[in-house]
Coordinates of N, CA and C in Angstrom, one line a residue:
T2 N 0.8 -1.2 0.0 CA 0.0 0.0 0.0 C 0.9 1.2 0.0
F3 N 0.5 2.1 -0.8 CA 1.3 3.4 -1.0 C 0.3 4.5 -0.6
I4 N 0.8 5.4 0.4 CA 0.0 6.5 0.9 C 0.7 7.8 0.5
S5 N 0.0 8.7 0.0 CA 0.6 10.0 -0.4 C -0.1 11.1 0.4
A6 N 0.7 12.1 0.9 CA 0.2 13.2 1.7 C 0.8 14.5 1.3
T7 N 0.0 15.5 1.3 CA 0.5 16.9 1.0 C 0.0 17.8 2.1
A8 N 0.9 18.7 2.5 CA 0.6 19.7 3.5 C 1.0 21.1 3.1
D9 N 0.2 22.0 3.4 CA 0.5 23.5 3.1 C 0.3 24.2 4.4
D10 N 1.1 25.3 4.6 CA 0.9 26.1 5.8 C 1.3 27.5 5.4
T11 N 0.7 28.4 6.1 CA 0.9 29.9 5.9 C 1.3 30.5 7.2
A12 N 2.3 31.4 7.1 CA 2.8 32.1 8.3 C 2.6 33.6 8.0
T13 N 2.2 34.3 9.1 CA 2.0 35.7 9.0 C 3.1 36.3 9.9
V14 N 3.8 37.3 9.4 CA 4.8 38.0 10.2 C 4.3 39.5 10.4
N15 N 4.1 39.8 11.6 CA 3.7 41.2 11.9 C 5.0 42.0 12.3
V16 N 5.3 43.0 11.5 CA 6.5 43.8 11.8 C 6.0 45.0 12.8
L17 N 6.6 45.0 13.9 CA 6.3 46.1 14.9 C 7.1 47.3 14.5
Q18 N 6.4 48.4 14.4 CA 7.0 49.7 14.1 C 7.1 50.5 15.4
G19 N 8.3 51.0 15.7 CA 8.5 51.8 16.9 C 8.7 53.3 16.6
G20 N 8.5 54.1 17.5 CA 8.7 55.5 17.3 C 8.1 56.3 18.5
I21 N 8.7 57.5 18.7 CA 8.1 58.4 19.7 C 8.3 59.9 19.2
S22 N 7.4 60.8 19.7 CA 7.6 62.2 19.4 C 7.7 62.9 20.8
L23 N 8.3 64.1 20.8 CA 8.5 64.8 22.1 C 8.2 66.3 21.9
V24 N 7.5 66.8 22.9 CA 7.2 68.3 22.9 C 7.7 68.7 24.3
K25 N 8.5 69.8 24.2 CA 9.0 70.4 25.5 C 8.5 71.8 25.6
T26 N 7.9 72.2 26.7 CA 7.3 73.5 26.9 C 8.0 74.1 28.2
V27 N 7.9 75.4 28.3 CA 8.4 76.2 29.4 C 7.4 77.3 29.8
G28 N 7.3 77.4 31.1 CA 6.4 78.5 31.7 C 6.9 78.9 33.1
T29 N 6.0 79.6 33.7 CA 6.4 80.1 35.0 C 5.4 79.6 36.1
V30 N 4.6 78.7 35.8 CA 3.6 78.1 36.8 C 4.0 76.7 37.0
P31 N 4.2 76.3 38.3 CA 4.6 74.9 38.6 C 3.4 74.0 38.5
G32 N 3.7 72.7 38.2 CA 2.7 71.7 38.2 C 1.8 71.5 37.0
V33 N 2.0 72.4 36.0 CA 1.2 72.3 34.8 C 2.2 72.4 33.6
C34 N 1.7 71.9 32.5 CA 2.5 72.1 31.2 C 2.1 73.4 30.6
A35 N 3.1 74.2 30.3 CA 2.8 75.5 29.6 C 2.4 75.2 28.2
T36 N 2.0 76.2 27.4 CA 1.5 76.0 26.1 C 2.5 76.4 25.0
T37 N 3.7 76.8 25.4 CA 4.7 77.3 24.5 C 6.1 76.8 24.8
S38 N 6.9 76.8 23.8 CA 8.3 76.3 24.0 C 9.3 77.5 24.1
S39 N 8.7 78.7 24.1 CA 9.6 79.9 24.1 C 8.9 81.0 24.9
I40 N 9.6 81.5 25.9 CA 9.0 82.6 26.7 C 10.1 83.7 26.9
N41 N 9.7 84.9 27.3 CA 10.5 86.0 27.7 C 10.1 86.3 29.2
V42 N 11.1 86.4 30.0 CA 10.8 86.8 31.4 C 11.5 88.1 31.8
P43 N 11.0 88.8 32.7 CA 11.7 90.1 33.1 C 13.0 89.8 33.7
F44 N 13.9 90.7 33.4 CA 15.3 90.6 34.0 C 15.2 90.7 35.5
N45 N 15.9 89.8 36.2 CA 15.9 89.8 37.6 C 17.3 89.4 38.0
L46 N 18.0 90.2 38.8 CA 19.4 89.9 39.2 C 19.5 88.5 39.8
G47 N 18.5 88.0 40.6 CA 18.6 86.7 41.2 C 18.2 85.6 40.3
G48 N 17.7 85.9 39.1 CA 17.2 84.9 38.2 C 15.7 84.8 38.3
T49 N 15.1 84.1 37.4 CA 13.7 83.8 37.3 C 13.5 82.3 37.3
V50 N 12.6 81.8 38.1 CA 12.3 80.3 38.2 C 11.4 80.0 37.0
V51 N 11.7 79.1 36.2 CA 10.8 78.6 35.1 C 10.6 77.1 35.3
Y52 N 9.6 76.6 34.7 CA 9.2 75.2 34.8 C 9.1 74.6 33.4
Y53 N 9.8 73.4 33.3 CA 9.8 72.7 32.0 C 8.9 71.5 32.1
C54 N 8.2 71.3 31.0 CA 7.4 70.1 30.9 C 7.7 69.4 29.6
Y55 N 7.8 68.0 29.7 CA 8.2 67.2 28.6 C 7.0 66.2 28.3
E56 N 6.5 66.2 27.1 CA 5.4 65.3 26.8 C 5.8 64.4 25.6
V57 N 5.8 63.1 25.9 CA 6.2 62.1 24.9 C 4.9 61.4 24.4
T58 N 4.9 61.0 23.1 CA 3.8 60.3 22.5 C 4.4 59.1 21.8
N59 N 3.8 57.9 22.0 CA 4.2 56.7 21.3 C 3.6 56.7 20.0
T60 N 4.4 56.9 18.9 CA 3.9 56.9 17.5 C 4.0 55.5 16.9
G61 N 4.5 54.5 17.7 CA 4.7 53.2 17.2 C 3.5 52.3 17.4
T62 N 3.7 51.0 17.1 CA 2.6 50.0 17.2 C 2.8 49.0 18.4
F63 N 3.7 49.3 19.3 CA 3.8 48.4 20.5 C 4.1 49.3 21.7
T64 N 3.9 48.8 22.9 CA 4.1 49.5 24.1 C 5.6 49.7 24.4
Q65 N 5.9 50.9 24.8 CA 7.3 51.2 25.2 C 7.3 51.3 26.8
P66 N 8.0 50.3 27.4 CA 7.9 50.2 28.9 C 8.9 51.0 29.7
V67 N 10.0 51.4 29.1 CA 11.1 52.0 29.9 C 11.6 53.3 29.2
H68 N 11.9 54.3 30.0 CA 12.1 55.6 29.5 C 13.3 56.3 30.2
D69 N 14.1 57.1 29.4 CA 15.1 57.9 29.9 C 14.9 59.4 29.4
L70 N 15.2 60.4 30.2 CA 15.1 61.8 29.8 C 16.4 62.5 30.2
V71 N 17.0 63.1 29.2 CA 18.2 63.9 29.5 C 18.1 65.3 28.8
D72 N 18.4 66.3 29.5 CA 18.3 67.7 29.1 C 19.7 68.3 29.0
S73 N 20.0 69.0 27.9 CA 21.3 69.6 27.6 C 21.8 70.5 28.7
E74 N 20.9 71.2 29.4 CA 21.3 72.1 30.5 C 21.0 71.6 31.9
L75 N 20.0 70.7 32.0 CA 19.6 70.2 33.4 C 20.2 68.8 33.7
G76 N 20.8 68.2 32.7 CA 21.4 66.9 32.9 C 20.3 65.8 32.8
T77 N 20.6 64.6 33.5 CA 19.7 63.5 33.5 C 18.6 63.8 34.4
I78 N 17.4 63.7 33.8 CA 16.1 64.0 34.6 C 15.6 62.6 35.2
F79 N 15.7 61.6 34.4 CA 15.4 60.2 34.9 C 16.0 59.2 33.9
T80 N 16.2 58.0 34.5 CA 16.7 56.9 33.7 C 16.1 55.6 34.2
G81 N 15.7 54.8 33.3 CA 15.1 53.5 33.7 C 13.7 53.7 34.3
F82 N 13.0 54.8 33.9 CA 11.7 55.1 34.4 C 10.7 54.1 33.8
A83 N 10.0 53.3 34.7 CA 9.1 52.3 34.2 C 7.7 52.9 34.0
Y84 N 7.2 52.9 32.8 CA 5.9 53.4 32.4 C 5.5 52.8 31.1
D85 N 4.4 52.0 31.1 CA 3.9 51.4 29.9 C 3.2 52.4 29.1
L86 N 3.9 52.9 28.0 CA 3.3 53.9 27.1 C 2.8 53.1 25.9
G87 N 1.5 53.0 25.8 CA 0.9 52.2 24.7 C 0.9 52.9 23.4
P88 N 0.7 52.2 22.3 CA 0.6 52.9 21.0 C -0.4 54.0 21.0
G89 N 0.0 55.2 20.5 CA -0.9 56.4 20.4 C -1.0 57.1 21.7
D90 N -0.5 56.6 22.8 CA -0.7 57.2 24.1 C 0.4 58.3 24.4
S91 N 0.1 59.2 25.2 CA 1.0 60.3 25.6 C 1.1 60.4 27.1
V92 N 2.2 60.9 27.6 CA 2.3 61.2 29.1 C 3.3 62.4 29.2
D93 N 3.0 63.2 30.1 CA 3.9 64.4 30.4 C 4.5 64.3 31.8
T94 N 5.5 65.0 32.0 CA 6.2 65.0 33.3 C 5.4 65.5 34.4
A95 N 4.6 66.5 34.1 CA 3.7 67.1 35.2 C 2.7 66.1 35.6
A96 N 2.0 65.4 34.7 CA 1.1 64.4 35.0 C 1.7 63.2 35.7
A97 N 3.0 63.0 35.5 CA 3.7 61.9 36.2 C 4.2 62.3 37.6
G98 N 3.8 63.6 38.0 CA 4.2 64.1 39.3 C 5.5 64.7 39.4
L99 N 6.2 65.0 38.3 CA 7.5 65.6 38.4 C 7.5 67.1 38.2
T100 N 8.1 67.8 39.0 CA 8.3 69.3 38.8 C 9.7 69.5 38.5
I101 N 9.9 70.1 37.3 CA 11.3 70.3 36.7 C 11.5 71.8 36.5
S102 N 12.3 72.3 37.4 CA 12.5 73.8 37.4 C 13.9 74.2 37.3
A103 N 14.1 75.4 36.9 CA 15.5 76.0 36.8 C 15.4 77.4 37.1
T104 N 16.4 78.0 37.7 CA 16.5 79.4 37.8 C 17.4 80.0 36.7
I105 N 16.7 80.8 35.9 CA 17.4 81.3 34.7 C 17.9 82.7 34.9
T106 N 19.2 82.9 34.6 CA 19.8 84.2 34.8 C 20.2 84.9 33.5
G107 N 20.0 84.2 32.4 CA 20.4 84.7 31.1 C 19.6 83.9 30.1
T108 N 19.7 84.4 28.8 CA 19.0 83.7 27.8 C 19.5 82.2 27.7
T109 N 18.5 81.3 27.7 CA 18.8 79.9 27.7 C 18.1 79.2 26.6
I110 N 18.7 78.3 25.9 CA 18.1 77.4 25.0 C 18.6 76.0 25.3
N111 N 17.7 75.1 25.6 CA 18.1 73.8 25.9 C 17.3 72.7 25.2
T112 N 18.0 71.6 24.9 CA 17.4 70.5 24.1 C 17.3 69.3 25.0
A113 N 16.2 68.6 24.9 CA 16.0 67.4 25.7 C 16.0 66.2 24.7
T114 N 16.4 65.0 25.2 CA 16.3 63.8 24.4 C 15.6 62.8 25.3
W115 N 14.4 62.3 24.8 CA 13.7 61.3 25.5 C 13.9 59.9 24.7
S116 N 14.3 58.9 25.5 CA 14.5 57.6 24.9 C 13.4 56.6 25.5
A117 N 12.8 55.9 24.6 CA 11.8 54.9 25.1 C 12.3 53.5 24.5
Y118 N 12.1 52.5 25.3 CA 12.7 51.2 24.8 C 12.2 50.0 25.5
L119 N 12.4 48.8 24.9 CA 12.2 47.6 25.5 C 13.5 47.1 26.1
P120 N 13.5 46.5 27.2 CA 14.8 46.1 27.8 C 15.7 45.3 26.8
D121 N 16.9 45.6 26.8 CA 17.9 44.8 25.9 C 17.8 45.1 24.5
L122 N 17.0 46.1 24.1 CA 16.9 46.5 22.7 C 17.3 48.0 22.5
P123 N 17.7 48.4 21.4 CA 18.1 49.8 21.2 C 16.8 50.7 21.4
P124 N 17.0 52.0 21.9 CA 15.9 52.9 22.2 C 15.4 53.6 20.9
Y125 N 14.2 54.0 21.0 CA 13.7 55.0 20.0 C 13.8 56.4 20.7
Q126 N 14.3 57.4 20.0 CA 14.6 58.7 20.6 C 13.9 59.8 19.9
A127 N 13.6 60.8 20.6 CA 13.0 62.1 20.1 C 13.7 63.3 20.8
T128 N 13.8 64.4 20.2 CA 14.4 65.6 20.8 C 13.4 66.8 20.6
A129 N 13.5 67.7 21.6 CA 12.7 68.9 21.5 C 13.5 70.0 22.3
S130 N 13.3 71.2 21.9 CA 14.0 72.3 22.6 C 13.0 73.4 23.1
A131 N 13.5 74.1 24.1 CA 12.7 75.3 24.7 C 13.7 76.4 24.9
S132 N 13.2 77.6 24.9 CA 14.1 78.8 25.1 C 13.4 79.8 26.1
V133 N 14.3 80.4 26.8 CA 13.9 81.4 27.8 C 14.8 82.7 27.5
G134 N 14.1 83.8 27.2 CA 14.8 85.0 26.9 C 14.5 86.0 28.0
H135 N 15.2 87.1 28.0 CA 14.9 88.2 29.0 C 14.3 89.4 28.3
Q136 N 13.2 89.9 28.8 CA 12.7 91.1 28.2 C 13.2 92.2 29.1
P137 N 13.7 93.2 28.4 CA 14.2 94.4 29.2 C 13.1 95.1 30.0
T138 N 13.5 95.7 31.1 CA 12.5 96.4 31.9 C 12.9 97.9 31.8
D139 N 11.9 98.8 32.1 CA 12.2 100.2 32.1 C 13.2 100.6 33.2
V140 N 14.1 101.5 32.8 CA 15.1 102.0 33.7 C 15.0 103.5 33.9
T141 N 15.1 104.0 35.2 CA 15.1 105.4 35.5 C 16.4 105.8 36.0
L142 N 17.0 106.8 35.3 CA 18.3 107.3 35.7 C 18.1 108.7 36.3
S143 N 18.8 108.9 37.4 CA 18.8 110.2 38.1 C 20.1 110.9 37.9
G144 N 20.1 112.1 37.4 CA 21.3 112.9 37.3 C 21.7 113.6 38.5
I145 N 22.8 114.3 38.5 CA 23.3 115.0 39.7 C 22.4 116.1 40.1
S146 N 21.7 116.7 39.1 CA 20.8 117.8 39.4 C 19.5 117.3 39.9
G147 N 19.3 116.0 40.0 CA 18.0 115.5 40.5 C 17.0 115.2 39.4
E148 N 17.4 115.5 38.1 CA 16.5 115.3 37.0 C 16.4 113.8 36.7
S149 N 15.3 113.2 36.4 CA 15.1 111.8 36.1 C 14.8 111.7 34.6
V150 N 15.4 110.6 34.1 CA 15.2 110.3 32.7 C 14.7 108.8 32.7
N151 N 13.5 108.6 32.1 CA 13.0 107.2 32.0 C 13.3 106.6 30.7
I152 N 14.0 105.5 30.7 CA 14.3 104.8 29.4 C 13.4 103.6 29.3
G153 N 12.5 103.6 28.4 CA 11.6 102.4 28.2 C 12.1 101.5 27.1
F154 N 11.9 100.2 27.3 CA 12.3 99.2 26.3 C 11.0 98.6 25.7
A155 N 11.0 98.4 24.4 CA 9.8 97.7 23.8 C 10.0 96.3 23.7

């Protein structure tokens, strides 16, 4: 007796696409994300406290569970932060309970890099920048004769 058999099989390969985007904002109110990435603050000899917010969005097709955030001026903000960021989801540092502040004494532009990754695999990275400038304030000069001259800046 001779038996003949034939078998067919199909395999489907799903390619996971990874990616993130980053928005960095700066403002003067703690605990909330500002709406702009560039502000001007009045000149203050002691500096002005500003608050940075970083919002990451998972633009990929799988959950990113581990995160690092490094800022060019503030240094490492966190590393190995465990947060399951699902596809299409976003999280910001204020919502995560982090207050990230700096005392600015001069014009500052800084760039942040957020890395999101699966353990033991290369990270997906995104960068964003924010700037703080100083707006001049009015100055009054008094002369020897007691005359005052007001110099206004626009």
